[in-house]
Amino acid sequence: MTSIKEQAAISRLLSFLQDWDNAGKVARSHILNTFIETNQGKTAPELEQEFSQGASLFLVRLTTWLRLIYMTGSCLDKLLKSIGIFLSAVSSNRYLIEFLEVGGVLTLLEILGLEKIKEEDKKESIRLLQVIANSGRKYKELICESYGVRSIAEFLAKSKSEETQEEVQILLDSLVHGNPKYQNQVYKGLIALLPCASPKAQQLSLQTLRTAQSIVGTTHPSIVDCVLKVLRTMHLEVQYEAIELIKDLVNYDVCQALLKGLVALLIPSVKETSKLQPKILNDSAVLQLTSNLPVFLQQAAAAKAIGVLARSNTGIAEEMLHLRVVHSLMAAMGNTDHSNSQRQASLTLEYFVQMFPVVEEHVRRSMGEELYELFLSNAEDLYMKIDSIQADILAANKVNVSKALSISGVSYSNMSFYLGPCGEDQLAYTTNFQKEGSEGKE
């Protein structure tokens, strides 16, 4: 027989559940407010004690109401927070299973795609998905099997709240860890996000891709093209993350394709430049400037990325010499339509000139003494000092260091050929240059 105390507790529970069943939206909203205030942070045993071992009876009512009203958005934030109290409670595995058995994951994912739902409510949905994902591998697999990666990635791209986007990043990061069955799916989803229109989504995707790449190990063929296109951004924080990912990718099988792609970006195709030029010239509302053309932003970012890679790895620097990077950098220095392209290309070329005497010889001969002296005196500000004729000399240069290298047949196995008798001093300069470059990083 139950004691009088237990009977009273059961009576209170039944009364509470009856009040909920008979309440309208306003009354239920008040009940949820009280529940959230009094039960936030409680463990599963404490919730059971609060509900006289019948907490699941209230949870099933919450999940049932969620399925009925989630498309309207009414009281959705309070309802999701209340369910979250159950799912995030210590020792809450029973509640989690009960929620999943009634299609909880699918409901949360559907909420992300509904236009009428408020951003704050969608953020609560993401937080519940985080709780589920963090509960173990089989729960991560359940989310992925429910087409969760696509829904979550699409929401990240469309979200207007940076705070919400950061919550989505946490969820994607969780899904890529400890999820060998579907980690490739998450990886591909992150790559698919790179062309999206949201700079914040691009930044967060690039950050998470670095983690995903190290976990997956192999590269997807589309990653090179997608990352290089991101360099067209005018947002420096996105550019920074793209270059950081490029630094990682050169350690994989896409290194050669990546280096070729970067060098190719230094000389935009005539098709690209002619395609963009009329849009500016034909629009009277736009100033006659080309400084923000994506193709030139990409050119400047490529020059910067090449400098970063070359300073970090002399083997990569040599490889780019064979790809005629010196010729392409000088051509970019002659692009008077975009000063930052000139500046970044000049700084990177300065490193190659200081590092490789063979490059110095070819650059000096191509520039002529006067222009070369200007370049040596201050590479960063060279673009402000050259005239149109000197810019044309740079743009039309025929430098071919790769030809000289192939004739010599020398590689880094014989470093002293390139470094000369003062090789150690050159390497010391390189280290110092890299340090200064990082300190003055944009």
Coordinates of C-alpha atoms in Angstrom, one line a residue:
M1 CA 0.0 0.0 0.0
T2 CA 1.1 3.5 -0.7
S3 CA 1.6 5.9 2.1
I4 CA -0.5 9.0 2.6
K5 CA 2.4 11.1 1.6
E6 CA 2.8 9.2 -1.7
Q7 CA -0.9 9.3 -2.4
A8 CA -0.8 13.1 -1.9
A9 CA 2.1 13.4 -4.3
I10 CA 0.3 11.3 -6.9
S11 CA -2.8 13.4 -6.4
R12 CA -0.8 16.6 -7.0
L13 CA 0.7 15.1 -10.2
L14 CA -2.6 14.1 -11.6
S15 CA -4.0 17.5 -10.8
F16 CA -1.1 19.2 -12.5
L17 CA -1.5 17.0 -15.6
Q18 CA -5.2 17.7 -15.6
D19 CA -4.6 21.4 -15.4
W20 CA -2.2 21.1 -18.4
D21 CA -4.7 19.0 -20.4
N22 CA -7.5 21.5 -19.8
A23 CA -5.4 24.7 -20.3
G24 CA -5.4 26.9 -23.4
K25 CA -2.3 28.5 -24.9
V26 CA -2.1 31.4 -22.4
A27 CA -2.4 29.1 -19.4
R28 CA 0.0 26.6 -20.8
S29 CA 2.5 29.4 -21.4
H30 CA 2.3 30.3 -17.7
I31 CA 2.7 26.6 -16.7
L32 CA 5.9 26.4 -18.9
N33 CA 7.3 29.6 -17.4
T34 CA 6.9 28.2 -13.9
F35 CA 8.4 24.8 -14.9
I36 CA 11.4 26.5 -16.5
E37 CA 12.0 28.7 -13.4
T38 CA 11.8 25.9 -10.9
N39 CA 13.4 23.0 -12.7
Q40 CA 16.3 24.5 -14.7
G41 CA 19.5 22.5 -14.1
K42 CA 17.8 19.6 -12.2
T43 CA 19.0 16.0 -12.7
A44 CA 16.7 13.2 -13.9
P45 CA 16.2 11.8 -10.3
E46 CA 15.3 15.3 -9.1
L47 CA 12.8 15.7 -11.9
E48 CA 11.3 12.4 -11.0
Q49 CA 11.0 13.4 -7.4
E50 CA 9.3 16.7 -8.5
F51 CA 6.8 14.8 -10.5
S52 CA 6.3 11.8 -8.1
Q53 CA 8.1 9.4 -10.5
G54 CA 5.9 10.5 -13.3
A55 CA 8.0 13.1 -15.2
S56 CA 7.7 11.1 -18.4
L57 CA 3.9 11.8 -18.3
F58 CA 4.6 15.5 -18.6
L59 CA 7.4 15.1 -21.2
V60 CA 5.0 13.1 -23.5
R61 CA 2.5 16.0 -23.2
L62 CA 5.2 18.5 -24.2
T63 CA 6.4 16.4 -27.2
T64 CA 2.8 15.9 -28.3
W65 CA 2.0 19.6 -28.1
L66 CA 5.3 20.3 -30.0
R67 CA 4.2 18.2 -32.9
L68 CA 0.9 19.9 -33.0
I69 CA 2.0 23.6 -32.9
Y70 CA 5.6 23.7 -34.2
M71 CA 4.5 24.9 -37.6
T72 CA 2.7 27.9 -36.1
G73 CA 5.5 29.0 -33.7
S74 CA 3.2 29.6 -30.8
C75 CA 5.0 29.3 -27.4
L76 CA 7.7 27.4 -29.3
D77 CA 10.6 28.9 -27.4
K78 CA 9.2 28.0 -24.0
L79 CA 8.2 24.6 -25.2
L80 CA 11.7 23.8 -26.6
K81 CA 13.4 25.1 -23.4
S82 CA 11.1 22.9 -21.3
I83 CA 12.0 19.8 -23.4
G84 CA 15.6 20.8 -23.1
I85 CA 15.4 20.6 -19.3
F86 CA 14.5 16.9 -19.7
L87 CA 17.0 16.1 -22.4
S88 CA 20.0 17.9 -20.8
A89 CA 19.4 16.6 -17.3
V90 CA 22.0 14.3 -15.8
S91 CA 21.0 10.6 -16.2
S92 CA 18.4 11.6 -18.8
N93 CA 18.9 8.8 -21.3
R94 CA 15.3 7.6 -20.7
Y95 CA 13.9 11.0 -21.6
L96 CA 16.1 11.2 -24.6
I97 CA 14.8 7.8 -26.0
E98 CA 11.2 8.8 -25.3
F99 CA 11.7 12.0 -27.2
L100 CA 13.4 10.3 -30.2
E101 CA 10.8 7.5 -30.4
V102 CA 8.1 10.1 -31.2
G103 CA 10.1 11.6 -34.0
G104 CA 11.7 14.4 -32.0
V105 CA 14.8 14.7 -34.3
L106 CA 12.7 15.1 -37.4
T107 CA 10.5 17.8 -35.8
L108 CA 13.6 19.8 -34.7
L109 CA 15.1 19.6 -38.2
E110 CA 11.8 20.6 -39.8
I111 CA 11.7 23.7 -37.5
L112 CA 15.0 24.9 -39.0
G113 CA 13.4 25.0 -42.5
L114 CA 10.2 26.9 -41.6
E115 CA 10.2 30.6 -42.7
K116 CA 7.5 31.6 -40.2
I117 CA 9.5 30.4 -37.2
K118 CA 11.5 33.1 -35.3
E119 CA 15.3 32.9 -35.3
E120 CA 15.4 32.5 -31.5
D121 CA 13.2 29.4 -31.7
K122 CA 15.4 27.9 -34.3
K123 CA 18.4 28.5 -32.1
E124 CA 16.7 26.5 -29.3
S125 CA 16.1 23.7 -31.8
I126 CA 19.8 23.7 -32.7
R127 CA 20.7 23.6 -28.9
L128 CA 18.4 20.5 -28.5
L129 CA 20.1 18.9 -31.5
Q130 CA 23.5 19.6 -29.8
V131 CA 22.3 17.8 -26.7
I132 CA 21.2 14.8 -28.7
A133 CA 24.4 14.7 -30.8
N134 CA 26.6 14.9 -27.6
S135 CA 24.8 11.9 -26.2
G136 CA 26.7 9.5 -28.3
R137 CA 27.6 8.1 -31.7
K138 CA 24.3 6.4 -32.4
Y139 CA 22.5 9.7 -31.8
K140 CA 24.8 11.5 -34.2
E141 CA 24.1 8.8 -36.8
L142 CA 20.3 9.2 -36.2
I143 CA 20.6 13.0 -37.0
C144 CA 22.6 12.3 -40.2
E145 CA 20.2 9.5 -41.3
S146 CA 17.3 12.0 -40.9
Y147 CA 19.0 14.3 -43.6
G148 CA 20.1 16.4 -40.8
V149 CA 23.4 17.6 -42.3
R150 CA 21.6 19.1 -45.3
S151 CA 19.0 20.8 -43.1
I152 CA 21.6 22.2 -40.6
A153 CA 23.9 23.4 -43.4
E154 CA 21.1 25.2 -45.2
F155 CA 20.0 26.9 -42.0
L156 CA 23.6 28.0 -41.4
A157 CA 23.7 29.6 -44.8
K158 CA 20.3 31.4 -44.4
S159 CA 20.5 32.4 -40.8
K160 CA 20.8 36.2 -40.1
S161 CA 22.0 35.9 -36.6
E162 CA 25.7 35.4 -36.0
E163 CA 25.1 34.0 -32.5
T164 CA 22.8 31.4 -34.0
Q165 CA 25.3 30.6 -36.7
E166 CA 28.0 30.0 -34.0
E167 CA 25.6 27.5 -32.3
V168 CA 25.2 25.7 -35.7
Q169 CA 29.0 25.5 -36.0
I170 CA 29.2 23.8 -32.6
L171 CA 26.6 21.3 -33.7
L172 CA 28.4 20.5 -37.0
D173 CA 31.7 20.2 -35.1
S174 CA 30.1 17.7 -32.8
L175 CA 28.7 15.7 -35.8
V176 CA 32.1 15.4 -37.4
H177 CA 33.7 14.0 -34.3
G178 CA 33.2 10.4 -33.2
N179 CA 30.9 9.7 -36.2
P180 CA 33.0 7.6 -38.7
K181 CA 29.9 6.4 -40.6
Y182 CA 28.8 9.9 -41.6
Q183 CA 31.9 12.1 -41.1
N184 CA 32.3 12.3 -44.9
Q185 CA 28.7 13.5 -45.2
V186 CA 29.4 16.4 -42.8
Y187 CA 32.7 17.1 -44.6
K188 CA 30.9 17.4 -48.0
G189 CA 28.2 19.5 -46.4
L190 CA 30.8 22.0 -45.2
I191 CA 32.4 22.2 -48.6
A192 CA 28.9 22.8 -50.1
L193 CA 28.5 25.8 -47.8
L194 CA 31.6 27.7 -49.1
P195 CA 29.8 29.4 -52.0
C196 CA 27.0 30.7 -49.8
A197 CA 26.2 34.4 -49.6
S198 CA 26.7 34.7 -45.8
P199 CA 30.3 35.8 -44.8
K200 CA 29.8 34.5 -41.3
A201 CA 28.6 31.1 -42.6
Q202 CA 31.7 31.0 -44.9
Q203 CA 34.0 31.8 -42.0
L204 CA 32.5 29.2 -39.7
S205 CA 32.4 26.6 -42.4
L206 CA 36.1 27.1 -43.2
Q207 CA 37.0 26.9 -39.5
T208 CA 35.1 23.6 -39.1
L209 CA 36.5 22.3 -42.4
R210 CA 40.0 22.4 -41.0
T211 CA 38.9 20.1 -38.2
A212 CA 36.9 17.9 -40.6
Q213 CA 39.8 17.6 -43.0
S214 CA 42.1 16.3 -40.3
I215 CA 39.5 13.7 -39.2
V216 CA 38.5 12.5 -42.7
G217 CA 42.1 12.4 -43.9
T218 CA 41.3 12.3 -47.7
T219 CA 40.3 15.3 -49.7
H220 CA 37.2 15.8 -51.9
P221 CA 38.0 16.8 -55.5
S222 CA 35.8 19.9 -55.3
I223 CA 37.5 21.5 -52.3
V224 CA 40.3 23.2 -54.3
D225 CA 37.9 25.1 -56.6
C226 CA 35.6 26.0 -53.7
V227 CA 38.3 27.4 -51.5
L228 CA 39.9 29.4 -54.3
K229 CA 36.6 31.0 -55.1
V230 CA 36.2 32.0 -51.5
L231 CA 39.2 34.3 -52.0
R232 CA 36.9 36.6 -54.0
T233 CA 35.5 37.8 -50.7
M234 CA 35.9 41.4 -49.5
H235 CA 35.7 40.2 -45.8
L236 CA 39.2 39.8 -44.4
E237 CA 38.1 37.4 -41.7
V238 CA 36.8 35.0 -44.4
Q239 CA 40.0 35.4 -46.4
Y240 CA 42.1 34.7 -43.3
E241 CA 40.2 31.4 -42.7
A242 CA 40.5 30.4 -46.3
I243 CA 44.2 30.9 -46.3
E244 CA 44.5 28.9 -43.0
L245 CA 42.7 26.1 -44.7
I246 CA 44.9 26.4 -47.8
K247 CA 47.9 26.0 -45.5
D248 CA 46.5 22.7 -44.3
L249 CA 45.5 21.5 -47.7
V250 CA 49.0 21.7 -49.1
N251 CA 49.8 18.7 -46.9
Y252 CA 47.3 16.5 -48.9
D253 CA 47.1 15.1 -52.4
V254 CA 45.6 18.3 -53.7
C255 CA 48.8 20.3 -53.2
Q256 CA 49.8 20.5 -56.8
A257 CA 46.3 21.5 -58.0
L258 CA 46.1 24.1 -55.2
L259 CA 49.4 25.7 -56.1
K260 CA 48.6 25.8 -59.8
G261 CA 45.2 27.4 -59.0
L262 CA 46.8 30.1 -56.8
V263 CA 49.4 31.0 -59.4
A264 CA 46.7 31.1 -62.2
L265 CA 44.7 33.6 -60.1
L266 CA 47.5 36.1 -60.3
I267 CA 46.7 36.7 -64.0
P268 CA 42.9 36.9 -64.4
S269 CA 41.6 35.7 -67.7
V270 CA 40.5 38.3 -70.3
K271 CA 37.1 36.7 -70.1
E272 CA 36.8 37.5 -66.4
T273 CA 38.0 41.1 -66.6
S274 CA 36.0 42.0 -69.7
K275 CA 32.9 40.4 -68.2
L276 CA 33.1 42.6 -65.1
Q277 CA 34.3 45.8 -66.6
P278 CA 31.1 46.8 -68.5
K279 CA 29.0 46.4 -65.4
I280 CA 30.9 49.3 -63.9
L281 CA 31.2 51.4 -66.9
N282 CA 27.6 51.1 -67.9
D283 CA 26.2 52.0 -64.5
S284 CA 26.2 55.7 -63.9
A285 CA 25.3 55.2 -60.3
V286 CA 28.6 53.4 -59.6
L287 CA 31.9 55.2 -59.4
Q288 CA 34.4 54.4 -62.1
L289 CA 36.5 52.3 -59.8
T290 CA 37.4 48.6 -60.0
S291 CA 38.9 48.3 -56.6
N292 CA 36.2 45.9 -55.3
L293 CA 35.9 43.6 -58.4
P294 CA 35.8 40.1 -57.0
V295 CA 38.4 38.9 -59.5
F296 CA 40.9 41.5 -58.3
L297 CA 40.2 40.7 -54.7
Q298 CA 40.9 37.1 -55.5
Q299 CA 44.1 38.1 -57.3
A300 CA 45.3 40.0 -54.2
A301 CA 44.3 37.2 -51.9
A302 CA 46.1 34.7 -54.0
A303 CA 49.3 36.8 -54.0
K304 CA 49.0 37.0 -50.2
A305 CA 48.4 33.2 -49.8
I306 CA 51.4 32.4 -52.1
G307 CA 53.6 34.5 -49.8
V308 CA 52.3 32.8 -46.7
L309 CA 52.9 29.3 -48.2
A310 CA 56.3 30.2 -49.6
R311 CA 57.6 31.6 -46.3
S312 CA 56.3 28.5 -44.4
N313 CA 57.8 25.9 -46.7
T314 CA 60.8 26.4 -49.0
G315 CA 59.9 23.2 -50.9
I316 CA 56.6 24.8 -51.8
A317 CA 58.4 28.0 -52.8
E318 CA 60.6 26.0 -55.2
E319 CA 57.6 24.2 -56.6
M320 CA 55.9 27.5 -57.4
L321 CA 59.0 28.7 -59.2
H322 CA 58.5 25.9 -61.6
L323 CA 54.9 27.1 -62.0
R324 CA 56.2 30.5 -63.2
V325 CA 55.0 32.3 -60.1
V326 CA 57.6 35.1 -60.5
H327 CA 56.2 36.0 -63.9
S328 CA 52.7 36.0 -62.6
L329 CA 53.5 38.0 -59.5
M330 CA 55.2 40.7 -61.6
A331 CA 52.1 40.8 -63.9
A332 CA 49.9 41.3 -60.8
M333 CA 52.2 44.2 -59.7
G334 CA 51.3 45.9 -63.0
N335 CA 47.6 45.8 -62.3
T336 CA 46.9 49.5 -61.8
D337 CA 43.2 48.8 -61.4
H338 CA 43.8 47.3 -57.9
S339 CA 46.4 48.7 -55.6
N340 CA 46.1 45.8 -53.1
S341 CA 47.0 43.3 -55.8
Q342 CA 50.1 45.3 -56.6
R343 CA 51.0 45.6 -52.9
Q344 CA 50.5 41.9 -52.0
A345 CA 52.3 40.7 -55.2
S346 CA 55.2 43.0 -54.5
L347 CA 55.6 41.8 -50.9
T348 CA 55.6 38.2 -52.0
L349 CA 58.0 38.8 -54.9
E350 CA 60.3 40.5 -52.5
Y351 CA 60.5 37.2 -50.5
F352 CA 61.3 35.2 -53.6
V353 CA 64.0 37.8 -54.7
Q354 CA 65.6 37.7 -51.3
M355 CA 65.4 33.9 -51.1
F356 CA 66.6 32.9 -54.5
P357 CA 69.5 34.6 -56.3
V358 CA 68.3 33.1 -59.6
V359 CA 65.0 35.0 -59.2
E360 CA 66.9 38.2 -58.3
E361 CA 68.8 38.0 -61.5
H362 CA 65.8 37.5 -63.7
V363 CA 63.7 40.2 -61.9
R364 CA 66.5 42.8 -62.1
R365 CA 67.0 42.1 -65.8
S366 CA 63.3 42.4 -66.5
M367 CA 62.6 45.5 -64.4
G368 CA 65.6 47.5 -65.3
E369 CA 67.9 49.2 -62.8
E370 CA 65.7 52.2 -62.0
L371 CA 62.5 50.2 -61.3
Y372 CA 64.4 47.4 -59.5
E373 CA 66.0 50.0 -57.2
L374 CA 62.5 51.4 -56.4
F375 CA 61.4 47.8 -55.7
L376 CA 64.3 47.1 -53.4
S377 CA 63.9 50.3 -51.5
N378 CA 60.3 49.7 -50.4
A379 CA 58.4 46.8 -52.0
E380 CA 55.2 47.5 -50.1
D381 CA 54.8 51.1 -51.4
L382 CA 56.1 50.4 -54.9
Y383 CA 52.6 50.7 -56.4
M384 CA 52.5 54.4 -55.3
K385 CA 55.8 55.3 -57.0
I386 CA 55.6 53.6 -60.4
D387 CA 54.3 55.3 -63.5
S388 CA 52.2 53.8 -66.3
I389 CA 55.2 52.8 -68.4
Q390 CA 56.7 50.9 -65.5
A391 CA 53.4 49.3 -64.7
D392 CA 53.2 48.1 -68.4
I393 CA 56.7 46.7 -68.1
L394 CA 55.6 44.7 -65.1
A395 CA 52.4 43.5 -66.7
A396 CA 54.0 42.5 -69.9
N397 CA 57.1 40.8 -68.4
K398 CA 58.4 37.6 -70.0
V399 CA 60.3 36.3 -66.9
N400 CA 60.7 32.5 -67.0
V401 CA 62.6 31.3 -63.9
S402 CA 61.3 27.8 -64.4
K403 CA 63.2 27.5 -67.6
A404 CA 66.5 28.4 -65.8
L405 CA 65.7 25.9 -63.1
S406 CA 65.0 23.1 -65.6
I407 CA 68.3 23.8 -67.3
S408 CA 70.2 23.8 -64.1
G409 CA 68.4 20.7 -62.9
V410 CA 69.0 21.6 -59.3
S411 CA 66.4 21.2 -56.6
Y412 CA 66.4 21.6 -52.8
S413 CA 68.6 18.7 -52.4
N414 CA 71.3 21.2 -53.4
M415 CA 70.0 24.3 -51.5
S416 CA 73.3 26.1 -51.6
F417 CA 72.9 26.8 -55.4
Y418 CA 69.9 29.0 -54.7
L419 CA 71.0 30.4 -51.4
G420 CA 74.6 31.2 -52.4
P421 CA 77.5 31.4 -50.0
C422 CA 75.4 33.4 -47.5
G423 CA 72.7 30.7 -47.3
E424 CA 72.4 30.8 -43.5
D425 CA 72.0 34.6 -43.6
Q426 CA 69.3 34.2 -46.3
L427 CA 67.4 31.7 -44.1
A428 CA 67.7 34.0 -41.1
Y429 CA 66.3 36.7 -43.2
T430 CA 63.4 34.4 -44.2
T431 CA 62.6 33.7 -40.6
N432 CA 62.7 37.3 -39.7
F433 CA 60.6 38.3 -42.8
Q434 CA 58.0 35.7 -41.8
K435 CA 57.8 37.0 -38.3
E436 CA 57.4 40.6 -39.5
G437 CA 54.8 39.5 -41.9
S438 CA 52.7 37.8 -39.2
E439 CA 53.0 40.8 -37.0
G440 CA 51.8 43.1 -39.7
K441 CA 49.1 40.7 -40.9
E442 CA 45.9 42.4 -42.0

